[in-house]
PDB file of C-alpha atoms in Angstrom:
ATOM      1  CA  MET A   1     161.159  35.561 166.988  1.00 55.00           C
ATOM      2  CA  GLN A   2     158.213  33.017 167.259  1.00 60.00           C
ATOM      3  CA  LEU A   3     158.889  31.821 163.555  1.00 62.00           C
ATOM      4  CA  LEU A   4     162.673  31.445 164.365  1.00 59.00           C
ATOM      5  CA  SER A   5     161.632  29.384 167.453  1.00 59.00           C
ATOM      6  CA  LEU A   6     159.352  27.190 165.454  1.00 60.00           C
ATOM      7  CA  PHE A   7     162.000  26.639 162.848  1.00 64.00           C
ATOM      8  CA  PHE A   8     164.648  25.445 165.611  1.00 61.00           C
ATOM      9  CA  VAL A   9     161.994  23.129 166.997  1.00 59.00           C
ATOM     10  CA  THR A  10     161.187  21.708 163.541  1.00 64.00           C
ATOM     11  CA  ALA A  11     164.806  21.362 162.550  1.00 62.00           C
ATOM     12  CA  THR A  12     165.648  19.476 165.816  1.00 60.00           C
ATOM     13  CA  VAL A  13     162.676  17.177 165.465  1.00 58.00           C
ATOM     14  CA  ALA A  14     163.505  16.417 161.843  1.00 59.00           C
ATOM     15  CA  PHE A  15     167.235  15.933 162.533  1.00 59.00           C
ATOM     16  CA  ASN A  16     166.517  13.513 165.489  1.00 56.00           C
ATOM     17  CA  LEU A  17     164.014  11.422 163.494  1.00 55.00           C
ATOM     18  CA  SER A  18     166.555  10.654 160.688  1.00 53.00           C
ATOM     19  CA  PRO A  19     167.411   7.122 160.679  1.00 53.00           C
ATOM     20  CA  THR A  20     170.791   6.136 162.006  1.00 54.00           C
ATOM     21  CA  THR A  21     172.402   3.050 160.417  1.00 53.00           C
ATOM     22  CA  THR A  22     175.588   2.973 162.541  1.00 56.00           C
ATOM     23  CA  ALA A  23     175.994   0.174 164.893  1.00 56.00           C
ATOM     24  CA  PRO A  24     177.348   0.732 168.354  1.00 56.00           C
ATOM     25  CA  THR A  25     180.952   0.099 168.487  1.00 56.00           C
ATOM     26  CA  SER A  26     181.003  -0.980 171.972  1.00 55.00           C
ATOM     27  CA  LYS A  27     178.919  -3.405 174.164  1.00 56.00           C
ATOM     28  CA  LEU A  28     178.613  -0.802 176.809  1.00 55.00           C
ATOM     29  CA  HIS A  29     177.669   1.949 174.455  1.00 55.00           C
ATOM     30  CA  ALA A  30     180.193   4.292 176.104  1.00 54.00           C
ATOM     31  CA  VAL A  31     181.392   5.655 172.912  1.00 60.00           C
ATOM     32  CA  VAL A  32     179.173   8.276 171.380  1.00 65.00           C
ATOM     33  CA  ASP A  33     179.651   8.696 167.628  1.00 74.00           C
ATOM     34  CA  ARG A  34     179.611  12.155 165.923  1.00 77.00           C
ATOM     35  CA  ARG A  35     176.060  11.937 164.727  1.00 78.00           C
ATOM     36  CA  ALA A  36     174.762  11.184 168.345  1.00 75.00           C
ATOM     37  CA  ALA A  37     176.999  13.941 169.777  1.00 73.00           C
ATOM     38  CA  LEU A  38     175.627  16.468 167.058  1.00 78.00           C
ATOM     39  CA  LYS A  39     171.970  15.351 167.978  1.00 80.00           C
ATOM     40  CA  ILE A  40     172.763  16.075 171.606  1.00 78.00           C
ATOM     41  CA  PHE A  41     174.440  19.365 170.905  1.00 81.00           C
ATOM     42  CA  THR A  42     171.649  20.705 168.647  1.00 80.00           C
ATOM     43  CA  SER A  43     168.826  19.388 170.946  1.00 76.00           C
ATOM     44  CA  SER A  44     170.396  21.490 173.836  1.00 74.00           C
ATOM     45  CA  CYS A  45     171.085  24.420 171.556  1.00 72.00           C
ATOM     46  CA  THR A  46     167.437  24.522 170.297  1.00 73.00           C
ATOM     47  CA  SER A  47     166.085  24.064 173.886  1.00 69.00           C
ATOM     48  CA  ILE A  48     168.185  26.963 175.039  1.00 74.00           C
ATOM     49  CA  ALA A  49     167.229  29.145 171.930  1.00 69.00           C
ATOM     50  CA  PHE A  50     163.428  28.223 172.499  1.00 68.00           C
ATOM     51  CA  LEU A  51     163.494  29.116 176.165  1.00 64.00           C
ATOM     52  CA  SER A  52     165.468  32.296 175.753  1.00 65.00           C
ATOM     53  CA  SER A  53     163.222  33.427 172.743  1.00 64.00           C
ATOM     54  CA  ALA A  54     160.313  33.371 175.060  1.00 59.00           C
ATOM     55  CA  SER A  55     161.785  36.263 177.135  1.00 59.00           C
ATOM     56  CA  LEU A  56     162.413  38.323 174.077  1.00 60.00           C
ATOM     57  CA  LEU A  57     158.860  38.379 172.998  1.00 57.00           C
ATOM     58  CA  PRO A  58     157.137  41.819 173.260  1.00 60.00           C
ATOM     59  CA  ALA A  59     155.010  42.535 176.284  1.00 54.00           C
ATOM     60  CA  ASN A  60     151.245  42.509 175.815  1.00 52.00           C
ATOM     61  CA  ALA A  61     150.254  45.068 178.321  1.00 51.00           C
ATOM     62  CA  ASP A  62     147.311  47.528 177.874  1.00 48.00           C
ATOM     63  CA  GLY A  63     149.664  50.542 178.259  1.00 53.00           C
ATOM     64  CA  ALA A  64     149.229  53.869 179.867  1.00 55.00           C
ATOM     65  CA  VAL A  65     146.143  54.721 177.599  1.00 68.00           C
ATOM     66  CA  SER A  66     143.761  52.450 179.140  1.00 76.00           C
ATOM     67  CA  ALA A  67     140.841  53.792 181.189  1.00 80.00           C
ATOM     68  CA  VAL A  68     142.109  51.949 184.265  1.00 78.00           C
ATOM     69  CA  THR A  69     145.529  53.645 184.330  1.00 80.00           C
ATOM     70  CA  LYS A  70     143.871  56.979 183.430  1.00 84.00           C
ATOM     71  CA  GLN A  71     141.728  56.592 186.422  1.00 82.00           C
ATOM     72  CA  ARG A  72     144.475  55.374 188.593  1.00 83.00           C
ATOM     73  CA  ALA A  73     146.673  58.606 187.725  1.00 84.00           C
ATOM     74  CA  SER A  74     143.682  60.992 188.102  1.00 85.00           C
ATOM     75  CA  GLY A  75     142.881  59.281 191.397  1.00 85.00           C
ATOM     76  CA  ILE A  76     146.409  59.368 192.780  1.00 86.00           C
ATOM     77  CA  TYR A  77     147.752  62.623 191.522  1.00 90.00           C
ATOM     78  CA  GLY A  78     144.389  64.415 191.248  1.00 90.00           C
ATOM     79  CA  THR A  79     144.001  63.886 194.997  1.00 89.00           C
ATOM     80  CA  ARG A  80     147.441  65.314 195.716  1.00 91.00           C
ATOM     81  CA  ILE A  81     146.680  68.394 193.510  1.00 94.00           C
ATOM     82  CA  ALA A  82     143.288  68.849 195.125  1.00 92.00           C
ATOM     83  CA  ALA A  83     144.835  68.756 198.634  1.00 91.00           C
ATOM     84  CA  LEU A  84     146.842  71.881 197.781  1.00 94.00           C
ATOM     85  CA  ALA A  85     143.620  74.045 197.710  1.00 94.00           C
ATOM     86  CA  PRO A  86     144.073  75.430 201.258  1.00 95.00           C
ATOM     87  CA  LYS A  87     147.916  75.847 200.942  1.00 95.00           C
ATOM     88  CA  VAL A  88     147.465  77.721 197.668  1.00 94.00           C
ATOM     89  CA  ALA A  89     144.720  80.000 199.302  1.00 94.00           C
ATOM     90  CA  ALA A  90     147.225  80.587 202.207  1.00 93.00           C
ATOM     91  CA  GLY A  91     149.983  81.361 199.771  1.00 91.00           C
ATOM     92  CA  ASP A  92     152.285  78.480 200.693  1.00 93.00           C
ATOM     93  CA  TYR A  93     154.606  78.426 197.716  1.00 94.00           C
ATOM     94  CA  GLY A  94     156.789  75.557 199.231  1.00 94.00           C
ATOM     95  CA  ALA A  95     153.787  73.250 199.336  1.00 94.00           C
ATOM     96  CA  VAL A  96     153.083  73.804 195.616  1.00 94.00           C
ATOM     97  CA  VAL A  97     156.799  73.183 194.713  1.00 95.00           C
ATOM     98  CA  ALA A  98     156.706  70.037 196.790  1.00 95.00           C
ATOM     99  CA  GLU A  99     153.876  68.606 194.743  1.00 93.00           C
ATOM    100  CA  LYS A 100     155.502  69.491 191.265  1.00 94.00           C
ATOM    101  CA  ASN A 101     155.735  65.819 190.376  1.00 93.00           C
ATOM    102  CA  ALA A 102     152.021  65.393 191.033  1.00 93.00           C
ATOM    103  CA  PHE A 103     151.217  67.976 188.351  1.00 94.00           C
ATOM    104  CA  ILE A 104     153.677  66.457 185.928  1.00 93.00           C
ATOM    105  CA  LEU A 105     152.368  62.917 186.547  1.00 91.00           C
ATOM    106  CA  PHE A 106     148.762  64.073 186.348  1.00 91.00           C
ATOM    107  CA  ASN A 107     149.406  65.713 182.964  1.00 92.00           C
ATOM    108  CA  SER A 108     151.169  62.567 181.497  1.00 88.00           C
ATOM    109  CA  GLY A 109     148.828  59.965 183.162  1.00 87.00           C
ATOM    110  CA  ALA A 110     145.241  61.211 183.460  1.00 87.00           C
ATOM    111  CA  ILE A 111     145.122  63.416 180.210  1.00 88.00           C
ATOM    112  CA  LYS A 112     145.792  61.343 177.072  1.00 85.00           C
ATOM    113  CA  ASP A 113     144.520  63.907 174.345  1.00 87.00           C
ATOM    114  CA  LYS A 114     147.651  65.479 173.090  1.00 89.00           C
ATOM    115  CA  ALA A 115     146.178  68.763 172.505  1.00 93.00           C
ATOM    116  CA  LYS A 116     144.586  68.939 176.093  1.00 92.00           C
ATOM    117  CA  GLN A 117     147.893  67.652 177.571  1.00 92.00           C
ATOM    118  CA  SER A 118     149.808  70.510 176.219  1.00 93.00           C
ATOM    119  CA  GLN A 119     147.213  72.965 177.511  1.00 95.00           C
ATOM    120  CA  ALA A 120     147.616  71.217 180.906  1.00 94.00           C
ATOM    121  CA  ILE A 121     151.506  71.585 180.649  1.00 95.00           C
ATOM    122  CA  ALA A 122     150.913  75.398 179.831  1.00 96.00           C
ATOM    123  CA  ALA A 123     148.553  75.712 182.836  1.00 95.00           C
ATOM    124  CA  THR A 124     151.193  73.954 185.005  1.00 96.00           C
ATOM    125  CA  ASN A 125     153.802  76.370 183.829  1.00 96.00           C
ATOM    126  CA  ASP A 126     151.469  79.259 184.668  1.00 96.00           C
ATOM    127  CA  ILE A 127     151.302  77.805 188.258  1.00 95.00           C
ATOM    128  CA  PHE A 128     154.899  77.596 188.593  1.00 96.00           C
ATOM    129  CA  ALA A 129     155.528  80.917 186.939  1.00 96.00           C
ATOM    130  CA  ALA A 130     153.309  82.497 189.802  1.00 95.00           C
ATOM    131  CA  VAL A 131     155.334  80.558 192.507  1.00 95.00           C
ATOM    132  CA  ARG A 132     158.557  81.867 191.004  1.00 95.00           C
ATOM    133  CA  SER A 133     157.385  85.299 190.926  1.00 95.00           C
ATOM    134  CA  GLN A 134     155.811  84.836 194.541  1.00 94.00           C
ATOM    135  CA  ASP A 135     152.506  86.285 193.349  1.00 93.00           C
ATOM    136  CA  LYS A 136     149.853  84.895 195.399  1.00 94.00           C
ATOM    137  CA  LYS A 137     146.823  86.193 193.466  1.00 95.00           C
ATOM    138  CA  ALA A 138     148.257  84.810 190.126  1.00 95.00           C
ATOM    139  CA  LEU A 139     148.940  81.268 191.854  1.00 95.00           C
ATOM    140  CA  GLN A 140     145.214  81.325 192.990  1.00 95.00           C
ATOM    141  CA  VAL A 141     143.807  82.121 189.606  1.00 95.00           C
ATOM    142  CA  ALA A 142     146.163  79.767 187.799  1.00 95.00           C
ATOM    143  CA  TYR A 143     145.552  76.852 190.297  1.00 95.00           C
ATOM    144  CA  THR A 144     141.704  77.351 190.233  1.00 95.00           C
ATOM    145  CA  LYS A 145     141.755  77.411 186.444  1.00 95.00           C
ATOM    146  CA  TYR A 146     143.784  74.262 186.325  1.00 95.00           C
ATOM    147  CA  VAL A 147     141.541  72.228 188.653  1.00 94.00           C
ATOM    148  CA  LYS A 148     138.503  73.549 186.821  1.00 93.00           C
ATOM    149  CA  ASP A 149     139.800  72.794 183.325  1.00 93.00           C
ATOM    150  CA  PHE A 150     141.381  69.497 183.850  1.00 91.00           C
ATOM    151  CA  GLY A 151     139.347  68.021 186.700  1.00 87.00           C
ATOM    152  CA  ALA A 152     142.012  67.432 189.242  1.00 85.00           C
ATOM    153  CA  THR A 153     139.402  66.956 192.073  1.00 85.00           C
ATOM    154  CA  GLY A 154     140.750  64.009 193.704  1.00 79.00           C
ATOM    155  CA  LEU A 155     139.004  60.690 195.062  1.00 79.00           C
ATOM    156  CA  PRO A 156     135.562  61.263 196.819  1.00 77.00           C
ATOM    157  CA  PRO A 157     135.087  59.938 200.203  1.00 75.00           C
ATOM    158  CA  ALA A 158     133.720  56.538 200.127  1.00 73.00           C
ATOM    159  CA  ASP A 159     130.435  55.313 201.742  1.00 74.00           C
ATOM    160  CA  PRO A 160     131.241  53.658 204.963  1.00 72.00           C
ATOM    161  CA  LYS A 161     128.825  50.740 204.086  1.00 75.00           C
ATOM    162  CA  THR A 162     130.533  49.949 200.768  1.00 73.00           C
ATOM    163  CA  GLN A 163     134.003  48.440 200.057  1.00 74.00           C
ATOM    164  CA  GLY A 164     136.321  51.081 198.557  1.00 71.00           C
ATOM    165  CA  PHE A 165     139.285  48.922 197.613  1.00 73.00           C
ATOM    166  CA  GLY A 166     140.144  45.206 196.967  1.00 71.00           C
ATOM    167  CA  ASN A 167     143.553  44.653 198.080  1.00 71.00           C
ATOM    168  CA  ASP A 168     146.692  46.437 199.460  1.00 69.00           C
ATOM    169  CA  TYR A 169     147.940  47.233 196.019  1.00 69.00           C
ATOM    170  CA  ASP A 170     144.710  49.063 195.090  1.00 75.00           C
ATOM    171  CA  TYR A 171     145.367  52.806 194.418  1.00 74.00           C
ATOM    172  CA  LYS A 172     142.526  53.678 196.686  1.00 76.00           C
ATOM    173  CA  ALA A 173     143.792  51.908 199.781  1.00 71.00           C
ATOM    174  CA  ARG A 174     144.950  54.166 202.575  1.00 68.00           C
ATOM    175  CA  THR A 175     142.908  57.161 201.033  1.00 73.00           C
ATOM    176  CA  SER A 176     139.623  58.629 201.817  1.00 73.00           C
ATOM    177  CA  ALA A 177     137.987  56.502 199.033  1.00 75.00           C
ATOM    178  CA  GLY A 178     139.540  53.312 200.493  1.00 71.00           C
ATOM    179  CA  THR A 179     137.154  52.077 203.001  1.00 71.00           C
ATOM    180  CA  LEU A 180     136.832  48.408 203.838  1.00 68.00           C
ATOM    181  CA  TYR A 181     133.265  47.375 204.744  1.00 64.00           C
ATOM    182  CA  VAL A 182     133.393  44.737 207.471  1.00 64.00           C
ATOM    183  CA  ARG A 183     130.025  43.328 208.655  1.00 63.00           C
TER     184      ARG A 183
END
């Protein structure tokens, strides 16, 4: 795409720099000959093509495999999973079902090794199989194994003398790790 844009720019420049030997036919220059009209048309088409090709370029993002995005997913969804511990101990199946998306997003965002990710999905399936069968003991065992094996411990509480987040869009804002140190 960049090569095509470069071609359009080069062609327009070369076309517009070619000498014109026609004399104006009017003293007011109100008449535009075919060559001048074609130059104007190709210049505007090239400008449009160049500007529209900039939006077609591939994005240069770091993707979901960077350490920062894994840390973000682990912090957000790991905290939600870790907060289920007292509810799992009490046998609150509805609370576990309500956090199903946290398990799915933790598996896909915080775990990037495909083999470990498939193990996490299997462990998640074990948790929800226990929920479906209403087996409190199996739920506790599956949940404890999941948290231990995949590190869904959540964000630690921050020291009140430090700054835990930088702005409102930081994933630690409005959590136990998101303290704001004010002197």
